[in-house]
Tab-separated table of C-alpha atoms and ligand atoms in Angstrom:
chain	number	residue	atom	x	y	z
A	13	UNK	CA	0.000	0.000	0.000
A	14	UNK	CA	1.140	3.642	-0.676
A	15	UNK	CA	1.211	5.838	1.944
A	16	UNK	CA	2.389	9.873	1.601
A	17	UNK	CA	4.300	11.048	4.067
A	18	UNK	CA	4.076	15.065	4.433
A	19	UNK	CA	7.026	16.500	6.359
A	20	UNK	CA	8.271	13.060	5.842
A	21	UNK	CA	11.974	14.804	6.140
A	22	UNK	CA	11.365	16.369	9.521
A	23	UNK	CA	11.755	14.924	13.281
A	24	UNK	CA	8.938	13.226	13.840
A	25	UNK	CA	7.883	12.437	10.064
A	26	UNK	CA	11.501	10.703	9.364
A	27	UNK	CA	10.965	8.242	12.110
A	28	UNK	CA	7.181	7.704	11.040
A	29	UNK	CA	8.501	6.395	7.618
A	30	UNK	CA	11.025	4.096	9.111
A	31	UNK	CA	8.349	2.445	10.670
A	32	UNK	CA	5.815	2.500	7.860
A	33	UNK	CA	8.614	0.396	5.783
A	34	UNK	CA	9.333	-1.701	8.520
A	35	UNK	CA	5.685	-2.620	8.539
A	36	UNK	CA	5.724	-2.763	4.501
A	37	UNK	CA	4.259	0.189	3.464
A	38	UNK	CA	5.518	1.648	0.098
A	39	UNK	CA	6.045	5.308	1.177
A	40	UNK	CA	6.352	8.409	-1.079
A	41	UNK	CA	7.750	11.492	0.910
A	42	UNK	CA	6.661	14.950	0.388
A	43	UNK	CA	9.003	17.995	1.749
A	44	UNK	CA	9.869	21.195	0.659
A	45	UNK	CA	13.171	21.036	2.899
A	46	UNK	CA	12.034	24.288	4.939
A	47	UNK	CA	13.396	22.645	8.137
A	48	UNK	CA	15.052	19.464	6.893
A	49	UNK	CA	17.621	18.339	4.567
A	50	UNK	CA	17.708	15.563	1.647
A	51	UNK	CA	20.697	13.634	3.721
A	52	UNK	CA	17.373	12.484	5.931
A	53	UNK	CA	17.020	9.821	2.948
A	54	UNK	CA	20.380	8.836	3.485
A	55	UNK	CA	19.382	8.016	6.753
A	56	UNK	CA	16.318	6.843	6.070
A	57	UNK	CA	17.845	4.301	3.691
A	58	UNK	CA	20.735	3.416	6.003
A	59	UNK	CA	18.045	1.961	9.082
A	60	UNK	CA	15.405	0.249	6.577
A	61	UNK	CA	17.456	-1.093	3.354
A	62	UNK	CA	14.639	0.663	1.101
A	63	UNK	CA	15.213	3.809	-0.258
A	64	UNK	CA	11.390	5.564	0.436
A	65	UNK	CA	10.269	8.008	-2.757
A	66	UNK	CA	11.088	11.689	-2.155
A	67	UNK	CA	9.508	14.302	-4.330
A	68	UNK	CA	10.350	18.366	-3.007
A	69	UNK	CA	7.020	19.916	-3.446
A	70	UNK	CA	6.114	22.949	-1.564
A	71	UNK	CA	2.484	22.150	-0.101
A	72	UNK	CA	1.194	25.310	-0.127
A	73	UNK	CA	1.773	25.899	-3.824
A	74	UNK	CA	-2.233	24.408	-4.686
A	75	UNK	CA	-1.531	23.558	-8.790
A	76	UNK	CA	1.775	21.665	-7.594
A	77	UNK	CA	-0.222	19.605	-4.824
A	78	UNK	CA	-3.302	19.121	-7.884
A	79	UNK	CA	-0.508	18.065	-9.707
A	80	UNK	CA	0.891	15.443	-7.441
A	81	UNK	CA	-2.210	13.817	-6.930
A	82	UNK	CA	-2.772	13.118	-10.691
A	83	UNK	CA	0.219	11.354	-10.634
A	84	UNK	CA	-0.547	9.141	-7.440
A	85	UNK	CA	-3.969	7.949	-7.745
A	86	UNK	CA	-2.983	4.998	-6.038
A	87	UNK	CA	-2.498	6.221	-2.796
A	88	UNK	CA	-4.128	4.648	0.193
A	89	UNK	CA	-3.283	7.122	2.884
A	90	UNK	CA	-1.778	10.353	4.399
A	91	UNK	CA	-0.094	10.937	7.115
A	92	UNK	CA	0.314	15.000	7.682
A	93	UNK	CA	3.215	16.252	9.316
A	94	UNK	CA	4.309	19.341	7.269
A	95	UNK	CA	4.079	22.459	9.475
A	96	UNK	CA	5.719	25.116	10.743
A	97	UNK	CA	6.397	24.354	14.376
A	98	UNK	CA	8.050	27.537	16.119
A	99	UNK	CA	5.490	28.871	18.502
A	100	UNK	CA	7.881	31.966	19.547
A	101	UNK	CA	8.518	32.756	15.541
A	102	UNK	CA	4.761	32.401	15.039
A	103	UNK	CA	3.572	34.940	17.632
A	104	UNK	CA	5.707	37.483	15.418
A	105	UNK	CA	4.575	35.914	11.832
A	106	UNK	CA	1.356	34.483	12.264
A	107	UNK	CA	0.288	34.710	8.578
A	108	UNK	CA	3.138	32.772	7.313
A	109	UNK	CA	2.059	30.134	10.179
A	110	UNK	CA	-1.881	30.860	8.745
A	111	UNK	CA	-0.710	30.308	5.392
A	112	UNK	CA	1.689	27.411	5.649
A	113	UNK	CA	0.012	25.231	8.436
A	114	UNK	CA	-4.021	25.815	6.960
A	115	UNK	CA	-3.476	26.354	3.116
A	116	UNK	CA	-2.112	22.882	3.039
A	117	UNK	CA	-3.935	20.932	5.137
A	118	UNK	CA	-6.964	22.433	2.524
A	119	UNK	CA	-4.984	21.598	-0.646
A	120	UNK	CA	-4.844	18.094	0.409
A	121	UNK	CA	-7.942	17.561	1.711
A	122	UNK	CA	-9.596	19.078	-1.608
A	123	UNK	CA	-7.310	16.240	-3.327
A	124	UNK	CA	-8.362	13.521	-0.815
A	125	UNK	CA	-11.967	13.948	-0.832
A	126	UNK	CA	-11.709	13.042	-4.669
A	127	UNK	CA	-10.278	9.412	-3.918
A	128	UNK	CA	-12.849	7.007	-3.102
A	129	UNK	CA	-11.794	6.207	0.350
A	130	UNK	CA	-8.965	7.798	2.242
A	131	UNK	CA	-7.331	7.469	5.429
A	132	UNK	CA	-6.023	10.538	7.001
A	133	UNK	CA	-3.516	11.162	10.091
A	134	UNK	CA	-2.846	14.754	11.751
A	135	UNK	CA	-0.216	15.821	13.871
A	136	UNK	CA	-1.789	17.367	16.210
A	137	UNK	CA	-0.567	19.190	19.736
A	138	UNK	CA	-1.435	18.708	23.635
A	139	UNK	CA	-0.803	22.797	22.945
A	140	UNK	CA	-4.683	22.649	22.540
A	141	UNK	CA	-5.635	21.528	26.080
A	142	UNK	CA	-3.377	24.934	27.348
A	143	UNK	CA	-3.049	24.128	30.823
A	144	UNK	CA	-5.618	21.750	31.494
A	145	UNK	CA	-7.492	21.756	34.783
A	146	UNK	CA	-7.006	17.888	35.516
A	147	UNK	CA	-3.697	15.956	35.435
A	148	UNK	CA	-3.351	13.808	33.572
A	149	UNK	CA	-5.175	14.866	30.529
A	150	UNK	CA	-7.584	13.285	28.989
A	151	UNK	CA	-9.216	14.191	25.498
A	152	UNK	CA	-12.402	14.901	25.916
A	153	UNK	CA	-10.744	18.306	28.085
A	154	UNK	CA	-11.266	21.537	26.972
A	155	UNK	CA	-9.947	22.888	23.762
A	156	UNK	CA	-8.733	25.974	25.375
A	157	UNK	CA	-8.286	29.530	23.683
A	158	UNK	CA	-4.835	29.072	22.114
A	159	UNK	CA	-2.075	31.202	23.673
A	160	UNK	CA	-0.272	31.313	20.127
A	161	UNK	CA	-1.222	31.652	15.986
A	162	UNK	CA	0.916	28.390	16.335
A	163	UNK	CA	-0.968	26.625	18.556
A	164	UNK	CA	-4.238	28.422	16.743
A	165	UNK	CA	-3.263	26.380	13.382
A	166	UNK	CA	-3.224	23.071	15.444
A	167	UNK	CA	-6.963	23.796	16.605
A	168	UNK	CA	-8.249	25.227	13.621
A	169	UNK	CA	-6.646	22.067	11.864
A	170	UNK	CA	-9.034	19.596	13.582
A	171	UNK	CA	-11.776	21.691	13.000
A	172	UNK	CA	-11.478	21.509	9.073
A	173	UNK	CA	-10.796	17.928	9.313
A	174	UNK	CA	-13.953	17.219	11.541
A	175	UNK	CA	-15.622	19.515	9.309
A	176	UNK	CA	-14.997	17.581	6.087
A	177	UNK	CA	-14.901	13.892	7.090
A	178	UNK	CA	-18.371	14.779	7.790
A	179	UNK	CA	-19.123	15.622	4.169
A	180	UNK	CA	-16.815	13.367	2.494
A	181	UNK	CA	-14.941	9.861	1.803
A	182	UNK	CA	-12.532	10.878	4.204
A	183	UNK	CA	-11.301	9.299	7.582
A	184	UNK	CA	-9.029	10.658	10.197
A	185	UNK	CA	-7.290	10.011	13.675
A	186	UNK	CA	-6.290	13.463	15.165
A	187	UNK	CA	-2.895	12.471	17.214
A	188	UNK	CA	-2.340	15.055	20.064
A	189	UNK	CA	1.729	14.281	20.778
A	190	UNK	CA	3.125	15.731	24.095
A	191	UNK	CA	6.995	16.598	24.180
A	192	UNK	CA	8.422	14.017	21.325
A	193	UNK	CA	12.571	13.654	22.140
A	194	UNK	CA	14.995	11.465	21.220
A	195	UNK	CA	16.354	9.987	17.825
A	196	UNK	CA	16.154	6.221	16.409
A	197	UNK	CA	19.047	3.912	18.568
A	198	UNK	CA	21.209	3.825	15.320
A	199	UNK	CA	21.433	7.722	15.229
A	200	UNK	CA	20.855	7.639	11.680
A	201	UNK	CA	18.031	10.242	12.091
A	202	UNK	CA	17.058	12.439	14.794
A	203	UNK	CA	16.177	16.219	15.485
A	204	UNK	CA	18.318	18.958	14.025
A	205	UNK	CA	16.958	22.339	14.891
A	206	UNK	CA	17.938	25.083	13.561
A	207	UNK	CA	19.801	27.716	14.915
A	208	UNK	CA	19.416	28.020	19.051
A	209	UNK	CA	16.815	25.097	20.117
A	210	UNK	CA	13.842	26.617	21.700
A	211	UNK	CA	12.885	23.004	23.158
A	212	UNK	CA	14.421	21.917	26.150
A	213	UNK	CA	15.967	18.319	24.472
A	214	UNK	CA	17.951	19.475	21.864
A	215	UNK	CA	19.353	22.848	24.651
A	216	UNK	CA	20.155	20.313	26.528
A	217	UNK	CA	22.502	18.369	24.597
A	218	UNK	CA	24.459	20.706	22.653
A	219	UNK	CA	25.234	22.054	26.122
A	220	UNK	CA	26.059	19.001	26.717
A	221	UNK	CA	28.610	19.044	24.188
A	222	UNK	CA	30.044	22.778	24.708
A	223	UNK	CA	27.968	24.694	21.635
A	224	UNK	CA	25.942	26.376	24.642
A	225	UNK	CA	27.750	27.512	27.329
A	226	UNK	CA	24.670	26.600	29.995
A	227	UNK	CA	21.033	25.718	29.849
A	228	UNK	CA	18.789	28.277	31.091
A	229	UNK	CA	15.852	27.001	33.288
A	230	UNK	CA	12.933	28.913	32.896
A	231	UNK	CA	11.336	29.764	36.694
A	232	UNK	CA	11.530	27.255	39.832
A	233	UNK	CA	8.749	29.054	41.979
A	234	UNK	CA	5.793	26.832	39.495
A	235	UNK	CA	3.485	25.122	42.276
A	236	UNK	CA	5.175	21.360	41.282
A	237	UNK	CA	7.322	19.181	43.739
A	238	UNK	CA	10.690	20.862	42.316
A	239	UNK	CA	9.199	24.585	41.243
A	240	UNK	CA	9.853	23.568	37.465
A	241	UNK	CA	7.337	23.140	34.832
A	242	UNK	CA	6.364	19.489	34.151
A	243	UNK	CA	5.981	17.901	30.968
A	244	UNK	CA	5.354	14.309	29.303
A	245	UNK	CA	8.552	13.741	27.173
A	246	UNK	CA	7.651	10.618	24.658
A	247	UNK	CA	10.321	8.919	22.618
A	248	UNK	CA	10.123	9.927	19.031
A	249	UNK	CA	10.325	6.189	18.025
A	250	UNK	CA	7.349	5.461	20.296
A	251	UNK	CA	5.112	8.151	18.571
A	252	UNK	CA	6.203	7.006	15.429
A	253	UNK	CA	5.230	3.839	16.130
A	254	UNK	CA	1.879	4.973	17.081
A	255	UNK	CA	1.376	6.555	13.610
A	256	UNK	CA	1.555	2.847	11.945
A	257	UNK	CA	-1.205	1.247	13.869
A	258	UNK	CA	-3.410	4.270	13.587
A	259	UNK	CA	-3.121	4.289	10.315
A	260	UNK	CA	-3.822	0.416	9.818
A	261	UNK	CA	-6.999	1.294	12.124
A	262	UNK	CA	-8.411	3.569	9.602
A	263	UNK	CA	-6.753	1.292	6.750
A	264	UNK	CA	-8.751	-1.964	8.591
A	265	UNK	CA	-12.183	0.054	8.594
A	266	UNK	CA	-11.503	-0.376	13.089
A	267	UNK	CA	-12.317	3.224	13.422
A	268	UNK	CA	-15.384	3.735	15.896
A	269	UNK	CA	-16.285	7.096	14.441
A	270	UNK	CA	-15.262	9.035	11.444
A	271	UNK	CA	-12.848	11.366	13.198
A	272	UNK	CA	-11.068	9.921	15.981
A	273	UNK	CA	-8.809	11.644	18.431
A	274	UNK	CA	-6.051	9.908	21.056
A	275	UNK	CA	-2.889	11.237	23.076
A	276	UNK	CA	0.395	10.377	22.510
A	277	UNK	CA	2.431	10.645	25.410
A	278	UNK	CA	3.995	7.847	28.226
A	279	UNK	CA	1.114	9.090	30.905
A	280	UNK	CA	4.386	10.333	33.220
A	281	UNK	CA	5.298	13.653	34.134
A	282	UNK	CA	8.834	15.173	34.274
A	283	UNK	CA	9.898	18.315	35.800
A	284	UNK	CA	13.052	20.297	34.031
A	285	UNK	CA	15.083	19.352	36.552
A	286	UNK	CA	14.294	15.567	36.707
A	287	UNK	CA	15.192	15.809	32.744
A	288	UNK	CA	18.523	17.488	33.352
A	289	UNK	CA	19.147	14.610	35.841
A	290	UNK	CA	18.630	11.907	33.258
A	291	UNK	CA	20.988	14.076	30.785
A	292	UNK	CA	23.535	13.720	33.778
A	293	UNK	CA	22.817	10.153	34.543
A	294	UNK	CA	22.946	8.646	30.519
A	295	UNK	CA	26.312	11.119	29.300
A	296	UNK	CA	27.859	10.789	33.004
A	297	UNK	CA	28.958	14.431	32.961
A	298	UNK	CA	27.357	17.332	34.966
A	299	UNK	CA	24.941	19.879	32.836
A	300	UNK	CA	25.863	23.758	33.608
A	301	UNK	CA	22.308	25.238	34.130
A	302	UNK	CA	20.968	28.402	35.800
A	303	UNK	CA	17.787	29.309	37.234
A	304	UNK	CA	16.036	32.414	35.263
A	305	UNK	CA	13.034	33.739	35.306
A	306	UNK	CA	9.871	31.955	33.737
A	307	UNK	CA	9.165	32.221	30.315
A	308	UNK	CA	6.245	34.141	28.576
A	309	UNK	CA	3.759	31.561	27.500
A	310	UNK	CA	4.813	28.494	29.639
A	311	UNK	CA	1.861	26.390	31.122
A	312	UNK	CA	3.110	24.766	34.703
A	313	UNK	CA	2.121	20.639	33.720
A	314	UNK	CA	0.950	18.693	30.709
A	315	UNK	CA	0.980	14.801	31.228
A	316	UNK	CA	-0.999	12.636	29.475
A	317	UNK	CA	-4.108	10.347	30.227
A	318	UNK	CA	-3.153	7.461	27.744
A	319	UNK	CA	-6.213	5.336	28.589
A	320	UNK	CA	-7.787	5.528	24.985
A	321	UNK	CA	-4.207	5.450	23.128
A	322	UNK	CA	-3.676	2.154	25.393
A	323	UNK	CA	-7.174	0.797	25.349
A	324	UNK	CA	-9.037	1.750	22.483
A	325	UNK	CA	-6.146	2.527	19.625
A	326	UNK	CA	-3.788	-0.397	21.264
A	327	UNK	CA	-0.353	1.314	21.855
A	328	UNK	CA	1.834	1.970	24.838
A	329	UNK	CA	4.930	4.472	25.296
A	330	UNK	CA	7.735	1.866	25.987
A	331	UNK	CA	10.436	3.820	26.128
A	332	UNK	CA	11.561	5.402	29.533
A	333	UNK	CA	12.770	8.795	29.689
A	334	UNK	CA	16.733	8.126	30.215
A	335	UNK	CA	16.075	5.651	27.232
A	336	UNK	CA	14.522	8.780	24.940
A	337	UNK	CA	17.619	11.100	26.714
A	338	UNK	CA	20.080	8.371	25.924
A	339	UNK	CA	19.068	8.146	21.941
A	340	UNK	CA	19.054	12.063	21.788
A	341	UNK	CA	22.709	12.120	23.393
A	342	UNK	CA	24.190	9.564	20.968
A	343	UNK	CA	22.436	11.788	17.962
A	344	UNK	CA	23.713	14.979	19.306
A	345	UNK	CA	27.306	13.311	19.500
A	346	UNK	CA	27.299	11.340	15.880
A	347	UNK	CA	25.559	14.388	14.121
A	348	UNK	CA	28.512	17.225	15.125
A	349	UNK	CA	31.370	14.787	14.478
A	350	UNK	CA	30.005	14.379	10.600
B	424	NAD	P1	9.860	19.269	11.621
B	424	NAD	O1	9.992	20.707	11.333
B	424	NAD	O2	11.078	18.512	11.972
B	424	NAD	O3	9.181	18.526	10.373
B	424	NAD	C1	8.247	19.153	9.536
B	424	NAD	C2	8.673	18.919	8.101
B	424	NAD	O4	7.712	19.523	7.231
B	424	NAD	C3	10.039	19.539	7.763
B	424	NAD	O5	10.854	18.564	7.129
B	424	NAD	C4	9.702	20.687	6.802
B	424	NAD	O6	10.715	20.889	5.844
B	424	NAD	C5	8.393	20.194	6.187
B	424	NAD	N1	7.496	21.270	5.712
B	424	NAD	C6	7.103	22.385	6.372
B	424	NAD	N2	6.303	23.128	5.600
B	424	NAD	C7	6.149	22.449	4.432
B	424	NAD	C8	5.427	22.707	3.219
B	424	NAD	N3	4.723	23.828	3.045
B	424	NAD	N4	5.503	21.808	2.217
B	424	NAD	C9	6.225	20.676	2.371
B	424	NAD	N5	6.930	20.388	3.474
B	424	NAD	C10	6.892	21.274	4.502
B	424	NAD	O7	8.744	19.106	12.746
B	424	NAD	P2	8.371	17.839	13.650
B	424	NAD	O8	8.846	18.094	15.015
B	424	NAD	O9	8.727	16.587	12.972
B	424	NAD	O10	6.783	18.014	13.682
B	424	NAD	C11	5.948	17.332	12.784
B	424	NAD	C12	4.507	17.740	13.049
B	424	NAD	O11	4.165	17.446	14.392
B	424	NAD	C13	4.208	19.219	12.849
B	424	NAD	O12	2.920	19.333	12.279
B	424	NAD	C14	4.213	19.768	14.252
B	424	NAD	O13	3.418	20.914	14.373
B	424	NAD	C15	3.633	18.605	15.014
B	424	NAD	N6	4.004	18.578	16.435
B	424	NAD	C16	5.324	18.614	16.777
B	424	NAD	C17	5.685	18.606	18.127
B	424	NAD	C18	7.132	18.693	18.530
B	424	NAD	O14	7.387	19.068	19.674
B	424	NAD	N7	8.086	18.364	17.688
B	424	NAD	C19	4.681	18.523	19.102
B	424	NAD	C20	3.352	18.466	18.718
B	424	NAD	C21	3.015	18.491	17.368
B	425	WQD	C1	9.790	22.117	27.939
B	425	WQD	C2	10.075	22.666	29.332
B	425	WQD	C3	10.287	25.060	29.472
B	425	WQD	C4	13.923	25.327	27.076
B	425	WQD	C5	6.572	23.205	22.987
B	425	WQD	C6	5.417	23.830	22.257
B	425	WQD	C7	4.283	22.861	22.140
B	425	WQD	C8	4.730	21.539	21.542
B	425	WQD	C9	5.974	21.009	22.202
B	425	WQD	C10	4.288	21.492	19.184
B	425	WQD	C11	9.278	23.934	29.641
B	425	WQD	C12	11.595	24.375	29.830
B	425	WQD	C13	12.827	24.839	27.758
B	425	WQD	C14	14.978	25.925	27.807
B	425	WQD	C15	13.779	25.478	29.847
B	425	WQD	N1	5.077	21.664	20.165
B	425	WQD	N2	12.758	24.915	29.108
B	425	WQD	N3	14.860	25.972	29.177
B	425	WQD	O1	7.109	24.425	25.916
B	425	WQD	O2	6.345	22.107	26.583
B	425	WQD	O3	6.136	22.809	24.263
B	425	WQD	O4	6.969	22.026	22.268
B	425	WQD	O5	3.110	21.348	19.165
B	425	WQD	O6	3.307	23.457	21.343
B	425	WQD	O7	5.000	24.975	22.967
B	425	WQD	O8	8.395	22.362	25.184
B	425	WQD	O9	10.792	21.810	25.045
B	425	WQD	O10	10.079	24.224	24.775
B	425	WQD	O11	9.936	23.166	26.994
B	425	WQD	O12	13.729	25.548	31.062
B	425	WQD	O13	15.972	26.417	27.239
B	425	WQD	O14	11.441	23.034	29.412
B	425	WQD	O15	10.051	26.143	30.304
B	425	WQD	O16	8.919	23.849	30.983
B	425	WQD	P1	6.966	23.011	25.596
B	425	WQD	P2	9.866	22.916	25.424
């Protein structure tokens, strides 16, 4: 079967179609390379023996993504990852984020709903539960008024997907991931942000390895046992993995309703400093950090209820968090000595 793989470059998206071949899917990658790099199919190639199908296609450019479709009328799924993801850089350019994160989700929906039957996943964000009232989080919480045009995109995303399956031959699973870290255990792939990380993972290690001089650790007076902001860090393989079966759910006809929506995260909470900890514990060197004040924006905790993901779609988080940290340190270390 043929799946497309949007973003299929990226983080998250590169570790999704390592698993998709593992499981036998023929996969056809679509990036424009706006925060990846064509050595990803290297990678890719390196971990799985197949080399998948890349084609650089900018999806918000509508005649190109018309275009591609013609050409694969075969295709028996999508799975959407292609986004802008900065929330700081969207505050300050939200139409680029409006433009880049909507106009393609509608370009391939108005594709999709021409196919007889497809099978749509979204990447979705815990970013739309804000700071929830009840830990851990379940889905059926509050969508709450999003504190960013980035986080906006995520929940007008599920809106125009709810809104269509309705109308249309089109079936989706909604994935809401909490904080995906770490890199596949070969280090073949992995994160590579660019320019100073924003998320605390990859800050972490490239202090680690001298490009930062310290971490800075944003407030310690939050009302959690330590003062610092918890969060539900999920190995990137795990998520990935999570991707394949909901995909075969939809593919399988398992789906309960036409829209479906589950969190992705291990169900455990971490505060900053427990995570600096397991950086300390996996490398066996000591982290220079400081404490600073908090930073605009920051909910407190966000750790997930994984009832349905566990119950209902049939996956578990595996991975433990000095596992994830481990994978992320051997990346960091293989991908500066290239
Ligand atoms: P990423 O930036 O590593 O991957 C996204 C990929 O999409 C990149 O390779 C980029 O080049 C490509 N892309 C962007 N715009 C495109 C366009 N117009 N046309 C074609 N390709 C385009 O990001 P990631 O961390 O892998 O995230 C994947 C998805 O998961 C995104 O939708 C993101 O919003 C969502 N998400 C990420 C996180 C996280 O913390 N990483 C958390 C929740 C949700
Ligand atoms: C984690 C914790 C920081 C950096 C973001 C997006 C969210 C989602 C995931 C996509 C927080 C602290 C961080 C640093 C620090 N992405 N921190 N020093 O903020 O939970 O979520 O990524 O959907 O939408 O907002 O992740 O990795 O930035 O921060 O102390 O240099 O680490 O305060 O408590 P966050 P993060």
């Amino acid at each position: 079967m043929k799946i497309v793989v949007t973003g299929g470059l990226g983080f998250i998206g590169s570790h999704t179609v390592v698993e998709l071949q593992n499981q036998g899917f023929e996969v056809v990658i679509v990036d424009d390379l706006s925060n990846s790099s064509e050595e990803v199919v290297n990678g890719i190639t390196s971990i799985t023996n197949q080399k998948p199908v890349f084609e650089k296609l900018d999806l918000r450019e509508k005649s190109k993504v018309q275009e591609f479709f013609k050409k694969h009328q075969d295709i028996s799924g999508v799975i959407h990852f292609a986004a802008s993801k900065a929330v700081g850089e969207s505050v300050g350019n939200p139409l680029l984020y409006y433009e880049n994160n909507i106009n393609a989700l509608v370009y391939l929906l108005q594709e999709l709903k021409e196919l007889p039957e497809a099978s749509f996943i979204f990447s979705s964000s815990c970013t739309v539960y804000g700071q929830a009232e009840k830990m851990p989080i379940t889905e059926d919480a509050p969508v709450q008024a999003a504190m960013s045009p980035y986080g906006n995109t995520k929940q007008i995303g599920e809106e125009i997907i709810i809104d269509t399956a309705k109308v249309t031959n089109i079936s989706a699973i909604l994935l809401r991931y909490f904080n995906p870290i770490g890199a596949h255990p070969s280090a073949a792939i992995g994160e590579l942000p660019l320019g100073v990380p924003q998320n605390l993972v990859p800050f972490i290690t490239q202090t680690g390895l001298g490009l930062r001089k310290e971490l800075s650790v944003y407030g310690d007076d939050y009302p959690t046992t330590d003062g610092t902001c918890v969060r539900d860090y999920i190995h990137v393989v795990d998520l990935a993995k999570a991707h394949v079966i909901a995909l075969k759910r939809l593919l399988d006809k398992k789906n309960l309703e036409k829209v479906e929506t589950f969190n992705l995260g291990t169900g455990t909470g971490s505060s900053v400093l427990e995570v600096i900890q397991s950086f300390e514990k996996v490398s066996g060197q000591k982290l220079p950090y400081k404490i600073v004040d908090r930073r605009e924006g920051d909910i407190t905790s966000a750790y997930a209820n994984t009832d349905k993901a566990n119950n209902v779609l049939g996956w578990k988080a595996e991975s433990t968090l000095d596992e994830a940290m481990e994978s992320a340190w051997k990346w960091e270390q293989k991908v500066r000595q290239q």
